[in-house]
Short mmCIF file of C-alpha atoms and ligand atoms in Angstrom, two decimals:
data_model
loop_
_atom_site.label_atom_id
_atom_site.label_comp_id
_atom_site.label_asym_id
_atom_site.label_seq_id
_atom_site.Cartn_x
_atom_site.Cartn_y
_atom_site.Cartn_z
CA UNK A 1 58.78 -48.11 -53.61
CA UNK A 2 60.92 -46.43 -50.98
CA UNK A 3 64.38 -45.44 -52.22
CA UNK A 4 67.14 -46.92 -50.09
CA UNK A 5 69.26 -44.48 -48.09
CA UNK A 6 72.79 -45.44 -47.10
CA UNK A 7 74.29 -42.93 -44.68
CA UNK A 8 77.74 -42.89 -43.17
CA UNK A 9 78.05 -41.61 -39.62
CA UNK A 10 81.65 -40.54 -39.32
CA UNK A 11 81.30 -39.74 -35.59
CA UNK A 12 84.38 -37.94 -34.18
CA UNK A 13 86.72 -39.14 -36.93
CA UNK A 14 88.60 -37.39 -39.76
CA UNK A 15 90.23 -33.99 -39.51
CA UNK A 16 89.32 -31.64 -42.39
CA UNK A 17 92.35 -32.73 -44.42
CA UNK A 18 91.75 -36.41 -43.68
CA UNK A 19 88.11 -35.91 -44.67
CA UNK A 20 89.15 -34.68 -48.12
CA UNK A 21 91.31 -37.77 -48.62
CA UNK A 22 88.47 -40.05 -47.56
CA UNK A 23 86.04 -38.35 -49.97
CA UNK A 24 88.58 -38.87 -52.78
CA UNK A 25 89.06 -42.55 -51.88
CA UNK A 26 85.31 -43.19 -51.77
CA UNK A 27 84.41 -41.12 -54.84
CA UNK A 28 84.66 -43.89 -57.46
CA UNK A 29 83.08 -46.46 -55.12
CA UNK A 30 79.80 -44.85 -54.07
CA UNK A 31 78.22 -44.16 -57.44
CA UNK A 32 74.77 -45.76 -57.38
CA UNK A 33 71.82 -43.70 -58.65
CA UNK A 34 69.32 -46.16 -57.12
CA UNK A 35 70.39 -45.24 -53.59
CA UNK A 36 70.56 -41.96 -51.64
CA UNK A 37 74.15 -41.71 -50.37
CA UNK A 38 74.84 -39.43 -47.40
CA UNK A 39 78.01 -38.62 -45.46
CA UNK A 40 77.17 -37.34 -41.97
CA UNK A 41 80.35 -35.63 -40.89
CA UNK A 42 81.76 -33.69 -37.90
CA UNK A 43 80.77 -29.99 -37.91
CA UNK A 44 84.29 -28.85 -38.77
CA UNK A 45 84.38 -31.12 -41.84
CA UNK A 46 81.09 -29.89 -43.29
CA UNK A 47 82.38 -27.03 -45.46
CA UNK A 48 85.30 -28.92 -47.02
CA UNK A 49 83.20 -32.06 -47.58
CA UNK A 50 80.32 -30.08 -49.16
CA UNK A 51 82.84 -28.60 -51.60
CA UNK A 52 84.55 -31.92 -52.26
CA UNK A 53 81.33 -33.79 -53.16
CA UNK A 54 80.02 -31.11 -55.55
CA UNK A 55 79.02 -32.71 -58.84
CA UNK A 56 78.72 -36.19 -57.30
CA UNK A 57 75.69 -38.15 -56.08
CA UNK A 58 76.73 -37.72 -52.42
CA UNK A 59 74.64 -35.65 -50.00
CA UNK A 60 76.08 -34.19 -46.81
CA UNK A 61 74.62 -34.46 -43.33
CA UNK A 62 75.52 -33.17 -39.88
CA UNK A 63 75.71 -35.36 -36.79
CA UNK A 64 73.75 -33.01 -34.54
CA UNK A 65 72.06 -29.60 -34.35
CA UNK A 66 70.75 -27.35 -31.61
CA UNK A 67 67.06 -26.52 -31.42
CA UNK A 68 67.39 -22.78 -30.79
CA UNK A 69 67.82 -20.39 -33.73
CA UNK A 70 70.79 -18.39 -32.39
CA UNK A 71 72.25 -16.81 -29.30
CA UNK A 72 74.25 -17.61 -26.20
CA UNK A 73 74.67 -21.40 -26.62
CA UNK A 74 78.44 -21.77 -26.65
CA UNK A 75 79.65 -24.64 -28.77
CA UNK A 76 76.33 -25.40 -30.46
CA UNK A 77 75.45 -25.34 -34.17
CA UNK A 78 72.08 -24.10 -35.48
CA UNK A 79 69.90 -25.32 -38.34
CA UNK A 80 70.52 -22.09 -40.28
CA UNK A 81 74.29 -22.55 -39.95
CA UNK A 82 74.02 -26.09 -41.32
CA UNK A 83 71.79 -25.04 -44.21
CA UNK A 84 74.00 -22.11 -45.14
CA UNK A 85 77.01 -24.45 -45.21
CA UNK A 86 75.24 -26.76 -47.67
CA UNK A 87 74.01 -29.49 -45.33
CA UNK A 88 70.87 -31.44 -46.30
CA UNK A 89 70.51 -34.14 -43.64
CA UNK A 90 71.00 -34.12 -39.89
CA UNK A 91 71.26 -37.00 -37.42
CA UNK A 92 69.56 -36.54 -34.06
CA UNK A 93 69.18 -38.66 -30.99
CA UNK A 94 72.11 -40.94 -31.66
CA UNK A 95 72.63 -43.23 -28.65
CA UNK A 96 76.12 -41.76 -28.15
CA UNK A 97 74.57 -38.30 -27.78
CA UNK A 98 71.88 -39.67 -25.50
CA UNK A 99 74.44 -41.55 -23.41
CA UNK A 100 77.49 -39.26 -23.24
CA UNK A 101 75.76 -35.89 -23.61
CA UNK A 102 72.52 -36.62 -21.76
CA UNK A 103 70.12 -35.85 -24.61
CA UNK A 104 66.54 -36.65 -23.72
CA UNK A 105 63.59 -37.69 -25.87
CA UNK A 106 62.15 -34.20 -25.25
CA UNK A 107 65.36 -32.60 -26.64
CA UNK A 108 65.14 -34.84 -29.69
CA UNK A 109 61.53 -33.78 -30.23
CA UNK A 110 62.62 -30.11 -30.21
CA UNK A 111 65.49 -30.86 -32.60
CA UNK A 112 63.18 -32.75 -34.95
CA UNK A 113 60.66 -29.91 -35.05
CA UNK A 114 63.40 -27.33 -35.64
CA UNK A 115 65.02 -29.33 -38.43
CA UNK A 116 61.65 -29.78 -40.16
CA UNK A 117 60.72 -26.12 -39.74
CA UNK A 118 63.98 -25.15 -41.43
CA UNK A 119 63.88 -27.76 -44.20
CA UNK A 120 66.66 -30.08 -43.08
CA UNK A 121 66.07 -33.82 -43.60
CA UNK A 122 66.21 -35.47 -40.18
CA UNK A 123 67.62 -38.90 -39.37
CA UNK A 124 66.10 -39.74 -35.98
CA UNK A 125 67.87 -42.51 -34.07
CA UNK A 126 66.30 -44.91 -31.63
CA UNK A 127 67.36 -48.18 -30.08
CA UNK A 128 67.43 -50.35 -26.98
CA UNK A 129 70.25 -51.39 -24.66
CA UNK A 130 71.18 -55.03 -24.14
CA UNK A 131 69.56 -54.91 -20.71
CA UNK A 132 66.29 -53.66 -22.19
CA UNK A 133 66.36 -56.36 -24.85
CA UNK A 134 66.92 -59.01 -22.18
CA UNK A 135 64.05 -57.57 -20.13
CA UNK A 136 61.77 -57.98 -23.16
CA UNK A 137 60.90 -54.28 -23.41
CA UNK A 138 62.58 -53.47 -26.74
CA UNK A 139 59.42 -52.66 -28.66
CA UNK A 140 57.80 -50.73 -25.79
CA UNK A 141 60.96 -48.67 -25.37
CA UNK A 142 61.26 -47.83 -29.05
CA UNK A 143 57.55 -47.03 -29.38
CA UNK A 144 58.02 -44.54 -26.56
CA UNK A 145 61.12 -42.98 -28.17
CA UNK A 146 59.26 -42.60 -31.47
CA UNK A 147 56.08 -41.23 -29.92
CA UNK A 148 57.93 -38.56 -27.96
CA UNK A 149 60.22 -37.64 -30.88
CA UNK A 150 57.28 -37.18 -33.27
CA UNK A 151 55.01 -35.32 -30.87
CA UNK A 152 53.67 -32.21 -32.66
CA UNK A 153 55.06 -33.32 -36.05
CA UNK A 154 52.45 -33.46 -38.86
CA UNK A 155 51.93 -36.47 -41.13
CA UNK A 156 53.24 -34.51 -44.11
CA UNK A 157 56.41 -33.63 -42.22
CA UNK A 158 56.81 -37.18 -40.91
CA UNK A 159 56.88 -38.61 -44.44
CA UNK A 160 60.23 -36.91 -45.06
CA UNK A 161 61.88 -38.11 -41.86
CA UNK A 162 64.32 -41.03 -41.81
CA UNK A 163 64.28 -43.21 -38.70
CA UNK A 164 67.42 -45.16 -37.80
CA UNK A 165 66.89 -48.22 -35.63
CA UNK A 166 70.19 -48.82 -33.87
CA UNK A 167 70.32 -51.39 -31.08
CA UNK A 168 72.93 -49.98 -28.70
CA UNK A 169 74.46 -53.41 -28.14
CA UNK A 170 75.23 -53.66 -31.87
CA UNK A 171 76.94 -50.27 -32.27
CA UNK A 172 80.68 -50.50 -32.78
CA UNK A 173 80.72 -53.95 -31.22
CA UNK A 174 80.88 -56.09 -34.34
CA UNK A 175 77.73 -57.75 -32.97
CA UNK A 176 75.07 -57.16 -35.63
CA UNK A 177 71.40 -57.78 -35.01
CA UNK A 178 70.23 -60.72 -37.10
CA UNK A 179 68.18 -59.68 -40.08
CA UNK A 180 65.12 -61.15 -38.32
CA UNK A 181 65.74 -59.12 -35.15
CA UNK A 182 66.32 -55.93 -37.15
CA UNK A 183 63.25 -56.51 -39.32
CA UNK A 184 61.04 -57.21 -36.31
CA UNK A 185 61.83 -53.85 -34.73
CA UNK A 186 61.77 -51.86 -38.01
CA UNK A 187 58.33 -53.35 -38.72
CA UNK A 188 57.15 -52.36 -35.27
CA UNK A 189 58.45 -48.80 -35.84
CA UNK A 190 56.44 -48.63 -39.07
CA UNK A 191 53.35 -49.86 -37.19
CA UNK A 192 53.92 -47.16 -34.59
CA UNK A 193 54.03 -44.51 -37.33
CA UNK A 194 50.79 -45.93 -38.78
CA UNK A 195 49.25 -45.70 -35.34
CA UNK A 196 50.35 -42.09 -34.80
CA UNK A 197 49.44 -40.98 -38.34
CA UNK A 198 48.07 -43.36 -40.97
CA UNK A 199 49.16 -46.21 -43.24
CA UNK A 200 50.15 -43.89 -46.10
CA UNK A 201 52.64 -42.08 -43.87
CA UNK A 202 53.98 -45.38 -42.54
CA UNK A 203 54.39 -46.69 -46.09
CA UNK A 204 56.40 -43.63 -47.13
CA UNK A 205 58.73 -43.10 -44.16
CA UNK A 206 62.17 -44.66 -44.52
CA UNK A 207 63.63 -46.78 -41.73
CA UNK A 208 67.33 -47.62 -41.57
CA UNK A 209 69.11 -50.27 -39.57
CA UNK A 210 72.39 -49.32 -37.90
CA UNK A 211 74.84 -51.28 -35.77
CA UNK A 212 77.93 -52.99 -37.19
CA UNK A 213 76.51 -53.05 -40.71
CA UNK A 214 79.30 -54.01 -43.09
CA UNK A 215 80.02 -55.29 -46.58
CA UNK A 216 79.35 -58.86 -45.46
CA UNK A 217 76.00 -58.50 -43.72
CA UNK A 218 74.40 -55.57 -45.57
CA UNK A 219 72.78 -57.55 -48.36
CA UNK A 220 70.64 -59.66 -46.06
CA UNK A 221 69.70 -56.74 -43.81
CA UNK A 222 68.78 -54.50 -46.75
CA UNK A 223 66.63 -57.26 -48.27
CA UNK A 224 64.17 -57.08 -45.35
CA UNK A 225 60.84 -55.54 -46.29
CA UNK A 226 60.90 -52.83 -43.59
CA UNK A 227 64.61 -51.93 -43.79
CA UNK A 228 65.10 -49.05 -46.21
CA UNK A 229 68.76 -48.35 -45.64
CA UNK A 230 71.64 -48.29 -43.24
CA UNK A 231 73.32 -45.88 -40.86
CA UNK A 232 76.91 -46.97 -40.90
CA UNK A 233 79.64 -46.02 -38.46
CA UNK A 234 82.93 -47.91 -38.63
CA UNK A 235 82.52 -49.23 -42.18
CA UNK A 236 81.69 -45.74 -43.53
CA UNK A 237 85.35 -44.74 -43.09
CA UNK A 238 86.61 -47.50 -45.37
CA UNK A 239 86.25 -48.56 -49.00
CA UNK A 240 83.75 -51.08 -47.59
CA UNK A 241 81.23 -48.25 -47.62
CA UNK A 242 81.17 -48.47 -51.42
CA UNK A 243 80.29 -52.16 -51.16
CA UNK A 244 77.36 -51.31 -48.91
CA UNK A 245 76.14 -48.61 -51.32
CA UNK A 246 76.33 -51.21 -54.11
CA UNK A 247 74.93 -54.01 -51.95
CA UNK A 248 73.04 -55.55 -54.87
CA UNK A 249 76.15 -56.22 -57.03
P1 PGA B 1 78.75 -48.87 -36.29
O1 PGA B 1 77.97 -47.52 -35.86
O2 PGA B 1 78.37 -49.14 -37.72
O3 PGA B 1 80.19 -48.58 -36.10
O4 PGA B 1 78.23 -49.96 -35.38
C1 PGA B 1 76.67 -47.27 -36.29
C2 PGA B 1 76.19 -45.97 -35.69
O5 PGA B 1 76.48 -45.70 -34.53
O6 PGA B 1 75.52 -45.19 -36.38
#
């Protein structure tokens, strides 16, 4: 059985002092040993949040990393910096980074390999635009994103990766994919992993759905056989996040 992973993606929200208040608010609400709970936070919030969640079940993630080890890359954050600050997980390839900051599939492949080499747990995002969905190329597009991202990654490494399927048209729009739409693509992602590696790897890898997941729709989405968790933006900044973590109650 794959353990569910519920990750908040705070995006560019919460100053360090606001972050501490949010951690305090959420503390009594996110206690569920059956689920991996992760807060992926802005780089400047990492150190205070790592300290604030000590002794709780919450793990901390970053929202990005750079694929070089160190040097003249002004403004970037390396895997070693994240690890030294106490980070365990790292998101890569979020559609906002692809869209606003021109990240390519090849960049995401380099980031994935670097994170794995260093021992960070990657959350690799993929997803189609509304136009691509209407053109009927959703699965082809996502298969391509996954194949490029995982190029040169071994089966053993792949087992520890989390994939987040996030249809771009559902992010921050309040327009959630139906559980059938989300399941269809998550299943196809698992088949792609089986094709690249083998069934054992596909059975072990965890696949999240993301895109306007909230306290109301999480139960049905998380009940799908190929959906092993959620990557949650807007609702991760509210007490609602606790309801998603405890989706079974
Ligand atoms: P949302 O964001 O939950 O606000 O739609 C999800 C994400 O971008 O990870």
